[in-house]
Each structure stands twice: as structure tokens, then as C-alpha cells.
PDB file of C-alpha atoms in Angstrom:
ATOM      1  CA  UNK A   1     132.062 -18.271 -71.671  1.00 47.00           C
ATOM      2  CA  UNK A   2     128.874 -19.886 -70.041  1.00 41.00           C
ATOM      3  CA  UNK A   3     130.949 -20.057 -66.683  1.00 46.00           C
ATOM      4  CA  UNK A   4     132.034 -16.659 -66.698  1.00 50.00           C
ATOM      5  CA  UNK A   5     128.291 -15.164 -67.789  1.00 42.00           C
ATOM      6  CA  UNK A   6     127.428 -17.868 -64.550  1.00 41.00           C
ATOM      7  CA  UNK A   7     129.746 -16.127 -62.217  1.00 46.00           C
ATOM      8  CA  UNK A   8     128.232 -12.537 -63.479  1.00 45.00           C
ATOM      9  CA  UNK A   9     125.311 -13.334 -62.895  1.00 44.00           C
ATOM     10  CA  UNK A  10     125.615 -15.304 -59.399  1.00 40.00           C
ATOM     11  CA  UNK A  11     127.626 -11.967 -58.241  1.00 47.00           C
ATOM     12  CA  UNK A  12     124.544  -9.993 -59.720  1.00 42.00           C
ATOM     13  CA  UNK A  13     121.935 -11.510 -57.721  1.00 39.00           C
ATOM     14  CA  UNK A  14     124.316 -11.077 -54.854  1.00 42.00           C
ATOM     15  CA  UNK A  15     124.582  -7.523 -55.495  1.00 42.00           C
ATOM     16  CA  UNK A  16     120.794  -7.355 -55.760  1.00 41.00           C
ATOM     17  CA  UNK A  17     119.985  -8.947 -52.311  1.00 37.00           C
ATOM     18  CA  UNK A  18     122.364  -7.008 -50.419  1.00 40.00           C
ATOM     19  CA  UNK A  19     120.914  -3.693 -52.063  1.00 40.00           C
ATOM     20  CA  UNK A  20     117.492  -4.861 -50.721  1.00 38.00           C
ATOM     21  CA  UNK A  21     118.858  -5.656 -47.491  1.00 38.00           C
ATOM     22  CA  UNK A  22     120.253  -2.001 -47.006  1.00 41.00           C
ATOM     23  CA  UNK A  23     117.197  -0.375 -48.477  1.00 40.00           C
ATOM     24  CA  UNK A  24     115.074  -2.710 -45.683  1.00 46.00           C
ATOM     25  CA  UNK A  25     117.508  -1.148 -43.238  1.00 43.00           C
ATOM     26  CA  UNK A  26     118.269   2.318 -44.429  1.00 47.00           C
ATOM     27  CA  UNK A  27     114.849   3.436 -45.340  1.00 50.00           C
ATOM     28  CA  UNK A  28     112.628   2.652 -42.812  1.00 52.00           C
ATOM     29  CA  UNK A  29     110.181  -0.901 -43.765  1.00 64.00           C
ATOM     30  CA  UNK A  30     109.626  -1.036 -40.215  1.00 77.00           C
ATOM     31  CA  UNK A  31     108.654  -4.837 -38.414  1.00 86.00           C
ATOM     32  CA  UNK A  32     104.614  -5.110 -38.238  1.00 95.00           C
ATOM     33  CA  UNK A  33     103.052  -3.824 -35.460  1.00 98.00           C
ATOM     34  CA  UNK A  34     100.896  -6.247 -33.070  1.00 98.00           C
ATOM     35  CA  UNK A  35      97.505  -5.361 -31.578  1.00 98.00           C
ATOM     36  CA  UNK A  36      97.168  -6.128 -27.940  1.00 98.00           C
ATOM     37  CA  UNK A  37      93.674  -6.763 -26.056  1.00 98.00           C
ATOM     38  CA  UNK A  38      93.336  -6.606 -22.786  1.00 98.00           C
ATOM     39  CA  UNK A  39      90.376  -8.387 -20.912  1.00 98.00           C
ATOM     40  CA  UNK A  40      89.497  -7.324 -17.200  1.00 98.00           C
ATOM     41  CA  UNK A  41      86.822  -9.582 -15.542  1.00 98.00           C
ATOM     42  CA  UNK A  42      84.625  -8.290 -12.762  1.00 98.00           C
ATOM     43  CA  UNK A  43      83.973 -11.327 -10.349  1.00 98.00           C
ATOM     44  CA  UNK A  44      81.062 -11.221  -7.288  1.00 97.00           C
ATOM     45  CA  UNK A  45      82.441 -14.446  -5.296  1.00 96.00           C
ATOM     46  CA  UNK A  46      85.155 -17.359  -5.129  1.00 95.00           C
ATOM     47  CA  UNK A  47      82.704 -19.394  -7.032  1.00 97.00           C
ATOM     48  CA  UNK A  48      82.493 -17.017 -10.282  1.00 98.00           C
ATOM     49  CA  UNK A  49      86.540 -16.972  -9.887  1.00 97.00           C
ATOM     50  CA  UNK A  50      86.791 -20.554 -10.019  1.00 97.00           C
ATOM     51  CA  UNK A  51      84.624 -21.259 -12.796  1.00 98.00           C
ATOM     52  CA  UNK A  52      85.987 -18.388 -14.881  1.00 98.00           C
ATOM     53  CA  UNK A  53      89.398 -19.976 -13.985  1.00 98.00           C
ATOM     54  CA  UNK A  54      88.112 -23.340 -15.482  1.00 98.00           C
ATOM     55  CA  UNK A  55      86.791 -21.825 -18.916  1.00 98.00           C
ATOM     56  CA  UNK A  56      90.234 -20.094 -18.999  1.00 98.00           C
ATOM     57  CA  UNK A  57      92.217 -22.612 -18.481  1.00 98.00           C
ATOM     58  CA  UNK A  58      90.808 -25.953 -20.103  1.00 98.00           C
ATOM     59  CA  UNK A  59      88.770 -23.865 -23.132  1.00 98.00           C
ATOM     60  CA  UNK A  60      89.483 -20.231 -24.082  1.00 98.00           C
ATOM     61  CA  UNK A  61      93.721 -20.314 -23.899  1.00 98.00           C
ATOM     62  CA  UNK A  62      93.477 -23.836 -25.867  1.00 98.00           C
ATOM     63  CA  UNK A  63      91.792 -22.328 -28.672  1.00 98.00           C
ATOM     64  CA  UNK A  64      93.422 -18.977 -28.615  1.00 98.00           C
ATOM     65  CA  UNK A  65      96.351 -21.324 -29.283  1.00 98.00           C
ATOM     66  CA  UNK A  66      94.609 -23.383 -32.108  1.00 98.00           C
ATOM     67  CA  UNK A  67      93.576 -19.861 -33.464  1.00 98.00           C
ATOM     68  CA  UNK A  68      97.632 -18.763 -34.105  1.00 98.00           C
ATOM     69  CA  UNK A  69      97.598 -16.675 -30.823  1.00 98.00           C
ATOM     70  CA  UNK A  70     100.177 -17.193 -28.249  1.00 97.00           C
ATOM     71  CA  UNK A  71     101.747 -15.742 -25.211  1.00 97.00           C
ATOM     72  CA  UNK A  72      98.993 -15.131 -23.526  1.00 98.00           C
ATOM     73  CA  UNK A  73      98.872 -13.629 -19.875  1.00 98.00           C
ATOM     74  CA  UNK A  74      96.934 -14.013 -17.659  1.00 98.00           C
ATOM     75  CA  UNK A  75      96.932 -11.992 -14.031  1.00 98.00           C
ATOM     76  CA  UNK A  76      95.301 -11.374 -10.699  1.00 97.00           C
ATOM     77  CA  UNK A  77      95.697  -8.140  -8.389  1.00 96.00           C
ATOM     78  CA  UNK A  78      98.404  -7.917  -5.579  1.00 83.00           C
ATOM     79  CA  UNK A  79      95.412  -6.739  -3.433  1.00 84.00           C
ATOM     80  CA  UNK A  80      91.748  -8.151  -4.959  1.00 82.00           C
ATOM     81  CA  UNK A  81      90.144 -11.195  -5.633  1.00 84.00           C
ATOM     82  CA  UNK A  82      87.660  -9.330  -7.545  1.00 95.00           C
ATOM     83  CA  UNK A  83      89.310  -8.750 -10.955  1.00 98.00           C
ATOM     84  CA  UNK A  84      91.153 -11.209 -13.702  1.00 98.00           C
ATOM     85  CA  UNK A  85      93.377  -9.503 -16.068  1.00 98.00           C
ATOM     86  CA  UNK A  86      94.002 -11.056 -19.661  1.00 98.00           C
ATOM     87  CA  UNK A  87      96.369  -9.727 -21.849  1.00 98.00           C
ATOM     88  CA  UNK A  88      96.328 -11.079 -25.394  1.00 99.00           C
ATOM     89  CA  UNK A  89      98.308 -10.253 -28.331  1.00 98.00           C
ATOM     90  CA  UNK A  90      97.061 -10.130 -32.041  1.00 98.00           C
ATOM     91  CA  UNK A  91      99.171 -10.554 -35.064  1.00 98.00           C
ATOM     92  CA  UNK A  92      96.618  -7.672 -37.156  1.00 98.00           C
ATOM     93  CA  UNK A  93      93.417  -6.245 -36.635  1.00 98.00           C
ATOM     94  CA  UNK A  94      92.042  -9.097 -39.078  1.00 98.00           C
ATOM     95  CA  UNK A  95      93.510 -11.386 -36.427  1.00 98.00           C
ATOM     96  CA  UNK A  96      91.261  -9.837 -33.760  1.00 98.00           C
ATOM     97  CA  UNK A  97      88.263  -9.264 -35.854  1.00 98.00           C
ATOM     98  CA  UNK A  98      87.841 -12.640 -37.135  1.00 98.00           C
ATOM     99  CA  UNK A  99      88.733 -14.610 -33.684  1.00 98.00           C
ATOM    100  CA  UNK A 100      84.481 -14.046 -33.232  1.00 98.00           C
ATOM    101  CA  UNK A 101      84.331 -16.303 -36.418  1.00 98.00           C
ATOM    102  CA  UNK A 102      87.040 -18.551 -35.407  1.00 98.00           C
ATOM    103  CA  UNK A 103      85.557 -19.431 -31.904  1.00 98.00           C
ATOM    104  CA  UNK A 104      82.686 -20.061 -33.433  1.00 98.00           C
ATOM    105  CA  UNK A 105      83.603 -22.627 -35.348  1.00 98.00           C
ATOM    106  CA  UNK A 106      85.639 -24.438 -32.941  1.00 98.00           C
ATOM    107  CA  UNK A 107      84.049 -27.607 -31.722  1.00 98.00           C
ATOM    108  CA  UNK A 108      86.449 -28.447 -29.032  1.00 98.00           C
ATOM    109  CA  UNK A 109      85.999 -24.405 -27.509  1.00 98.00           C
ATOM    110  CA  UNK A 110      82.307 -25.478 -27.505  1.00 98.00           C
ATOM    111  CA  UNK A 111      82.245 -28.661 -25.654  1.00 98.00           C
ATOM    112  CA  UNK A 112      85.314 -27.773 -23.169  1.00 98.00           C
ATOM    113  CA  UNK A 113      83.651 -24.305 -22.574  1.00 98.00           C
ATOM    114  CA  UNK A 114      79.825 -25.211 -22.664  1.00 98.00           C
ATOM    115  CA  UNK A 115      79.396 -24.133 -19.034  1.00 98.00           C
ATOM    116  CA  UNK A 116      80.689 -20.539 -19.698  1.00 98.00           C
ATOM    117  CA  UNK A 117      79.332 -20.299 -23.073  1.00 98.00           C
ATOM    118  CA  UNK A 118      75.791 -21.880 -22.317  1.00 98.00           C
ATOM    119  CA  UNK A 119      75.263 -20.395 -18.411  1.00 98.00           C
ATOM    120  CA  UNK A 120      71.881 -19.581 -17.357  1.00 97.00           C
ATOM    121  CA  UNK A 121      71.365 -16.128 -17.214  1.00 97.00           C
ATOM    122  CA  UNK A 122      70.456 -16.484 -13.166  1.00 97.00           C
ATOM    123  CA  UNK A 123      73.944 -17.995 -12.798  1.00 97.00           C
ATOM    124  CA  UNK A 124      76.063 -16.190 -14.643  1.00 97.00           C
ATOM    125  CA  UNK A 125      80.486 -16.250 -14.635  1.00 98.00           C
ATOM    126  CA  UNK A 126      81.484 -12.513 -14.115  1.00 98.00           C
ATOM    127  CA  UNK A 127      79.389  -9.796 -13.077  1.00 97.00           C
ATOM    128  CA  UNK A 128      80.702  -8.679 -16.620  1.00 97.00           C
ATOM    129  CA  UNK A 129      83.781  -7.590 -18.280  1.00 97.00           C
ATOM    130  CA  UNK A 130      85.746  -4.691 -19.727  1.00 97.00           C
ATOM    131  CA  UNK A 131      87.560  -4.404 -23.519  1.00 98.00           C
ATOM    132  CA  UNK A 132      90.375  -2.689 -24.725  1.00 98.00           C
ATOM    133  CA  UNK A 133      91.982  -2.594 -28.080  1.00 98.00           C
ATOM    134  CA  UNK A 134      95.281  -1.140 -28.558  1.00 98.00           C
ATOM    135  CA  UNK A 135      98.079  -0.794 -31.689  1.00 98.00           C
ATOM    136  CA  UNK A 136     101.596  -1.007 -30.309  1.00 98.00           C
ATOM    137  CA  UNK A 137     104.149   1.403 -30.454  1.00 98.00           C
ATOM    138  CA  UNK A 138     106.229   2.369 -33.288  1.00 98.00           C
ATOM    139  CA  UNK A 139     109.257   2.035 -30.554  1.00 98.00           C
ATOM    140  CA  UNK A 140     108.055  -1.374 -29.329  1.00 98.00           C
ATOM    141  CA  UNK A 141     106.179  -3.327 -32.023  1.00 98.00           C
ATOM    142  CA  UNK A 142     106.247  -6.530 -30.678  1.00 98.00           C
ATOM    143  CA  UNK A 143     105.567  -8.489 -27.017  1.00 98.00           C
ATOM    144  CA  UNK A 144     108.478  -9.750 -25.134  1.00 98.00           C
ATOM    145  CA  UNK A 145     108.103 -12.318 -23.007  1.00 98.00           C
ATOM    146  CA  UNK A 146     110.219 -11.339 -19.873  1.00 97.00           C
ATOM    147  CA  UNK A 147     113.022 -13.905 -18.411  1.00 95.00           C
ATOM    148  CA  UNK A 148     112.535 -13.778 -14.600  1.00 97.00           C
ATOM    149  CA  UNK A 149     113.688 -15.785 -11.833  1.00 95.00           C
ATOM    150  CA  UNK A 150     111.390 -15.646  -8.942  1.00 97.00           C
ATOM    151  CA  UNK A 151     108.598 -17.872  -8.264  1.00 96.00           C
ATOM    152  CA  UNK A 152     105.475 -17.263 -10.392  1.00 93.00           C
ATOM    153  CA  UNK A 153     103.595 -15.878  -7.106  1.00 93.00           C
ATOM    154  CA  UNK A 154     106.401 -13.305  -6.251  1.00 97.00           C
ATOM    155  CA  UNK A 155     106.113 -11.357  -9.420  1.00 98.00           C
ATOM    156  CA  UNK A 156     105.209  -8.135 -10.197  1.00 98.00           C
ATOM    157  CA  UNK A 157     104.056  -7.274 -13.386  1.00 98.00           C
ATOM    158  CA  UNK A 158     102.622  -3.333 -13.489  1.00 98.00           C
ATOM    159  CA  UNK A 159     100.323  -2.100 -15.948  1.00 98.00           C
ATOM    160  CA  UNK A 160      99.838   1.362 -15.716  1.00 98.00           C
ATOM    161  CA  UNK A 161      97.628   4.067 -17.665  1.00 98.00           C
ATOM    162  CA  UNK A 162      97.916   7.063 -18.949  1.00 98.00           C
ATOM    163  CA  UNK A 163      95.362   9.274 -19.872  1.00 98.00           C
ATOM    164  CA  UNK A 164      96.154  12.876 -21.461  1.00 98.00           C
ATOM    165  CA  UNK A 165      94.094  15.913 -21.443  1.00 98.00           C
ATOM    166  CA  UNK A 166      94.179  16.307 -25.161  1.00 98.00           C
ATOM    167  CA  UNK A 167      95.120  13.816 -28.248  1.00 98.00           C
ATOM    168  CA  UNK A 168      98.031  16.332 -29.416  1.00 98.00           C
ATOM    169  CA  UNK A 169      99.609  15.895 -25.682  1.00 98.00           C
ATOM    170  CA  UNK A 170      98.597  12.171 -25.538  1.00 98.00           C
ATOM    171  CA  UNK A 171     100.563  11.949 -29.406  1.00 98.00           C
ATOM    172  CA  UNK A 172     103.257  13.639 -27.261  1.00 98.00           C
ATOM    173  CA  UNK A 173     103.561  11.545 -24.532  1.00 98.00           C
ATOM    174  CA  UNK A 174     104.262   8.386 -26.972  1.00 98.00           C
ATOM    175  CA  UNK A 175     106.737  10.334 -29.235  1.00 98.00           C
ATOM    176  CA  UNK A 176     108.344  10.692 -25.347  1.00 98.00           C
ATOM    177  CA  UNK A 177     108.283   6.990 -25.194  1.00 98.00           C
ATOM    178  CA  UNK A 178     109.769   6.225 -28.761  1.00 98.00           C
ATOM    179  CA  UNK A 179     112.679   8.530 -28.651  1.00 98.00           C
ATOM    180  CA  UNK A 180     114.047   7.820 -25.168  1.00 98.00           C
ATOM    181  CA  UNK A 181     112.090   6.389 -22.383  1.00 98.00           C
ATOM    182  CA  UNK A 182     111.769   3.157 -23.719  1.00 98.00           C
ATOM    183  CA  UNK A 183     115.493   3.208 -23.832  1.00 98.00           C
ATOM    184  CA  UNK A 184     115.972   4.273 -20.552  1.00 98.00           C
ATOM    185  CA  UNK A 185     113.668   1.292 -19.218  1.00 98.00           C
ATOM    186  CA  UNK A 186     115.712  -1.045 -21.343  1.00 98.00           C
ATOM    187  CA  UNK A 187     118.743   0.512 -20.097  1.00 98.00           C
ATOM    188  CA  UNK A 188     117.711   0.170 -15.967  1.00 98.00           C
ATOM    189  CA  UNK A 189     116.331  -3.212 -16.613  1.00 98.00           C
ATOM    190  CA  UNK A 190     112.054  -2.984 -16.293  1.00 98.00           C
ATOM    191  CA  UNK A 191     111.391  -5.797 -18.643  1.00 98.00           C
ATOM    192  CA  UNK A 192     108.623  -4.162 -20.810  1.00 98.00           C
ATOM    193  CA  UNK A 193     106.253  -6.330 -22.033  1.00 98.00           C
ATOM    194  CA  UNK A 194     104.339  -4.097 -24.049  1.00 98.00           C
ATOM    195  CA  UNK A 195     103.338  -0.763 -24.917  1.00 98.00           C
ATOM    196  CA  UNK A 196      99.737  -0.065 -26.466  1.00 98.00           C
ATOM    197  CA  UNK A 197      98.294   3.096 -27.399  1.00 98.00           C
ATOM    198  CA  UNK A 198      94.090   2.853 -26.665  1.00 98.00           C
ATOM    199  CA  UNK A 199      92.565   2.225 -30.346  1.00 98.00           C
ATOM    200  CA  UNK A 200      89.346   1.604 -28.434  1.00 97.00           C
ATOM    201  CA  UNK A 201      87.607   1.193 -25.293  1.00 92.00           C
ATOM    202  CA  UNK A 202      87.505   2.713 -21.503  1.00 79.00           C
ATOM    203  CA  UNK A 203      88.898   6.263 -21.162  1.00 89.00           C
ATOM    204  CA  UNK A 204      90.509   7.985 -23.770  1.00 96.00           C
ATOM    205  CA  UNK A 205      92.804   9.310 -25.053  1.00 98.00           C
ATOM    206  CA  UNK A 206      95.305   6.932 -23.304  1.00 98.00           C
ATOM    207  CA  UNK A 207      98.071   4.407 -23.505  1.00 98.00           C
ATOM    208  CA  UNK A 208      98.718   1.646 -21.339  1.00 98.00           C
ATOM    209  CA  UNK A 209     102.404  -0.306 -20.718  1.00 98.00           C
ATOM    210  CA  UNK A 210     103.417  -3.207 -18.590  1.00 99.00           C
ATOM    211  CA  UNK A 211     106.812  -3.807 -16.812  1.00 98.00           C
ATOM    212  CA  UNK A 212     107.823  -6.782 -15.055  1.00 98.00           C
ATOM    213  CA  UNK A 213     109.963  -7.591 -11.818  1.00 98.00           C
ATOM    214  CA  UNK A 214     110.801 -10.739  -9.642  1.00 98.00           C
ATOM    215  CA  UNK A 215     109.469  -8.853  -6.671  1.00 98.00           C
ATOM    216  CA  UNK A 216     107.953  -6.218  -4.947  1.00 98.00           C
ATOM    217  CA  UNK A 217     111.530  -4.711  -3.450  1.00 98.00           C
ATOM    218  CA  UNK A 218     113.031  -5.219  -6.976  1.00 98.00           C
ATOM    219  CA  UNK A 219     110.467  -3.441  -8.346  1.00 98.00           C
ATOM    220  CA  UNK A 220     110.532   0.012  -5.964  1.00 98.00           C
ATOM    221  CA  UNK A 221     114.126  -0.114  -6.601  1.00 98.00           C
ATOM    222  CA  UNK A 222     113.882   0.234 -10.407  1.00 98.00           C
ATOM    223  CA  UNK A 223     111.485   3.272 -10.230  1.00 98.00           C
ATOM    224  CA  UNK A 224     113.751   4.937  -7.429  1.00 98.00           C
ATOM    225  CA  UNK A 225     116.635   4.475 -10.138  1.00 98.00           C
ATOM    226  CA  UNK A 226     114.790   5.459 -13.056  1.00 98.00           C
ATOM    227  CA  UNK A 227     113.490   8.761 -10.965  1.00 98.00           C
ATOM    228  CA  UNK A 228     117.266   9.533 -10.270  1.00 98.00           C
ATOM    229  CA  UNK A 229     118.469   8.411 -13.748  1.00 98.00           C
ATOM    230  CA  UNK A 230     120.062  11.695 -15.598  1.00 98.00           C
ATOM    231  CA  UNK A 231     118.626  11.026 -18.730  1.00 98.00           C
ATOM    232  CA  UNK A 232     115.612  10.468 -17.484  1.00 98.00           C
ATOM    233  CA  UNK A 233     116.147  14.111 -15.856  1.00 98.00           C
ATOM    234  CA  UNK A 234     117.349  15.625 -18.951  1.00 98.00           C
ATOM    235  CA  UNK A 235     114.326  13.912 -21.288  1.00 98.00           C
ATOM    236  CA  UNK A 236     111.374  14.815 -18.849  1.00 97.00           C
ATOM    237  CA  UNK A 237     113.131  18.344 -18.871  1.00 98.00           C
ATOM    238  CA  UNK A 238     112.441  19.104 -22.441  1.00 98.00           C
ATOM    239  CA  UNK A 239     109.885  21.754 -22.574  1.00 98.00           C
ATOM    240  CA  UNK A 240     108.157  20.052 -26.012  1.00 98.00           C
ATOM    241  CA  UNK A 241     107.123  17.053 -23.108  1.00 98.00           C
ATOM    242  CA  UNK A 242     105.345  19.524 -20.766  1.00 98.00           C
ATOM    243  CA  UNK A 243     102.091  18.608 -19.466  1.00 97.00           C
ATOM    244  CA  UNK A 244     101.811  15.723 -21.841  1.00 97.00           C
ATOM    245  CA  UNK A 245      99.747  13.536 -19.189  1.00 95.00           C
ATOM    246  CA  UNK A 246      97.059  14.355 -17.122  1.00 96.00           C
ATOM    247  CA  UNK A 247      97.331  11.089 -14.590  1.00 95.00           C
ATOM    248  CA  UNK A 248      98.666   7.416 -14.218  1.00 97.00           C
ATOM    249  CA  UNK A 249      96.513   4.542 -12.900  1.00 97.00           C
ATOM    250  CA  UNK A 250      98.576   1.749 -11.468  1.00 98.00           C
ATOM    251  CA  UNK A 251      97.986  -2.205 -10.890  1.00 97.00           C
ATOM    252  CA  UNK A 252     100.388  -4.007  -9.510  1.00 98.00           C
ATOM    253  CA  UNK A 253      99.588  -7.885 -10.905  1.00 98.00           C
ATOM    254  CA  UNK A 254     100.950 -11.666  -9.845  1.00 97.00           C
ATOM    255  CA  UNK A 255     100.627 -14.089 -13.184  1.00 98.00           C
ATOM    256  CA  UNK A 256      98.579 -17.268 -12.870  1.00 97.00           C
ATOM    257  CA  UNK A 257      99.734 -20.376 -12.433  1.00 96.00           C
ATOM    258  CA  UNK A 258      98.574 -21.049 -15.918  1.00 97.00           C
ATOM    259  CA  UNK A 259      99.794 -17.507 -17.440  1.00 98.00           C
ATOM    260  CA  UNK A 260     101.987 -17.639 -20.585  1.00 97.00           C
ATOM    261  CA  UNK A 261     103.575 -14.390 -19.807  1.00 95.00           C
TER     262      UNK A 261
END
């Protein structure tokens, strides 16, 4: 009797965990969405460049990494010395708002970064620096780390903006994103990294995204086949995706030696 009520019970629990498993499936408890900042530094000269470089490198990523936050990137315009791009991913807006706190208590981040942290105010790193906080999209929740096969300095990786001349058409312009051209980039190969819409900072309201190729060549190839792809056609046809961006900004960015992404 005991083995029998054993069985019914083992086949019960069984039961139980595969109902879960099709309600986690079937009714929509979608993964957690990440938070993504991105860092821009304005630099004045090589020397600024270098020592920001330094502070990157031997402090900031180290404890980014003892802080639970990984796959950091790290990038530099195809054209300008000027300008370091950082993009860094967030687990949850607690993740983000308590890094402050976190740094902070970091003995290590002080010591290795004492000559960005402490500069004199004559001799400043960066001319200064620009912040912006974004949620990722419904469609794309999480980072992936693309698998490419050129050298580091041949890569492409293009972040692009786009702002929208009001939040209904900006709304619009992800929905676009979430039910097909996200699928259409997977599809022609882009290797997204991410997609963000702006939570806040800079102009708004806007969304940025960042695609990734081995090369420059490989990279005008893709957007000639995704201009010329039919579903692409058909999707940007749809008259409920009129109008539902007002204009793109484009950088075209080579990874660090030291980038994660």
C-alpha cells in the first residue's frame, strides 16, 4: 500500500511541475528585462585618452566585475579620437542605483583608480561625459555577446538612434521592432547586441540598438540585404508603422583591445 500511495504521489508531483512548466510557457512569465547604460566620454587630447584608458582598464571594469556586472564593452569611433563609448549592462534598476554605493565601498576601485577619482580640478580626465539609461525590449530582454571572426580592430559594431516626434509613434516604432524587425535582423544575420528604449538622458523620446559585423564590407552588405528583404518590404509597408521616426543617428564603433563585447 505505502508503495503504491509512493508511486501516486511521485506521478503527482510530476504532474504538478509539468503544469507549471506549461503555465511558464503558455501564459506569458516573460525572462527579466536588463537595463543597459551607456557612457560616452568627451576627450580634449591623447593624454586625457590614455589616462581614461588606464582608469578603465586596471580600475573601473575590475570592479564592475567584483560588483556582479559583466560583458562590458567598451568602443572607440571609426573616425574620432575624441569620444569613448561604454556600454554596460545592469541586471535591475537596483543594480544600477546602488553601483554609487558599491564603488564606494570598494577599496581596491580606490587605490587602482586614485588618479581618476582624486584629479585636480586643473587636470582633469575628460572634458566630461554623457549618461543614458535604458530598459530593454520586451523582444530582446537580454545582451548577446556576438561570435565574430575578424580581428578585434576590423569590427564594426553600429549603434544607432532613433528619436520620434511623439511618444505614441516612438511606442510604435518598438512594437515595429518586437513583432518583426528583430526577426528579420536575426534572420539576415546583424548580430544584435542590444536594444534599449531611452528611460533617461540625452534626447527623447528615443531608442537606441547595436549590431555587429566583422567588417566594414560585411556590414554595407547586410543593410543592402535587409533594404531588399520582402518582409522587410511588406512590414515597413503597414500603414499602423507610418511616420513612426523622425531621424537615425549613426556611429560606426571598433571595440577595445580590452572590450568584453
Amino acid at each position: 500500500m505505502f508503495s503504491n500511495y509512493k508511486s501516486a504521489s511521485t506521478r503527482f508531483i510530476g504532474l504538478l511541475l509539468a503544469l507549471v512548466f506549461t503555465l511558464n510557457q503558455g501564459f506569458g512569465f516573460a525572462p527579466k528585462r536588463e537595463f543597459y547604460q551607456v557612457k560616452i566620454y568627451h576627450l580634449k587630447d591623447n593624454s586625457q585618452k590614455e589616462r581614461l584608458e588606464t582608469y578603465l582598464k586596471q580600475a573601473y571594469l575590475p570592479a564592475l566585475h567584483r560588483a556582479g556586472i559583466g560583458k562590458i564593452g567598451v568602443f572607440t569611433p571609426a573616425d574620432a579620437d575624441s569620444l569613448v563609448y561604454m556600454l554596460i549592462p545592469f541586471k535591475s534598476i537596483d543594480q544600477f542605483m546602488g553601483l554609487p554605493e558599491t564603488l564606494a565601498k570598494d577599496k581596491q576601485y580606490a587605490s587602482a583608480g586614485q588618479d581618476y577619482l582624486e584629479t585636480a580640478f586643473d587636470k582633469p580626465v575628460y572634458k566630461g561625459f554623457e549618461s543614458i539609461l535604458m530598459e530593454s525590449f520586451a523582444g530582446m530582454p537580454s545582451m548577446i555577446v556576438p561570435k565574430l571572426n575578424a580581428p578585434a580592430s576590423e569590427r564594426i559594431y553600429e549603434l544607432r538612434r532613433y528619436e520620434a516626434a511623439t511618444e505614441k509613434l516612438h511606442e510604435n516604432k518598438i512594437s515595429q521592432f518586437n513583432n518583426g524587425e528583430l526577426e528579420i535582423f536575426r534572420r539576415l544575420g546583424f548580430n544584435t547586441v542590444f536594444c534599449g528604449q531611452v528611460k533617461v538622458g540625452g534626447k527623447q523620446p528615443s531608442m537606441m540598438y547595436m549590431t555587429s559585423f566583422d567588417n566594414k564590407t560585411e556590414r554595407d552588405a547586410h543593410w543592402k540585404a535587409f533594404s531588399a528583404d520582402p518582409a522587410w518590404k511588406t512590414l515597413n509597408a503597414l500603414p499602423e508603422y507610418a511616420h513612426n521616426f523622425l531621424r537615425a543617428d549613426i556611429y560606426l564603433l571598433h571595440p577595445t583591445a580590452y572590450s568584453e563585447i
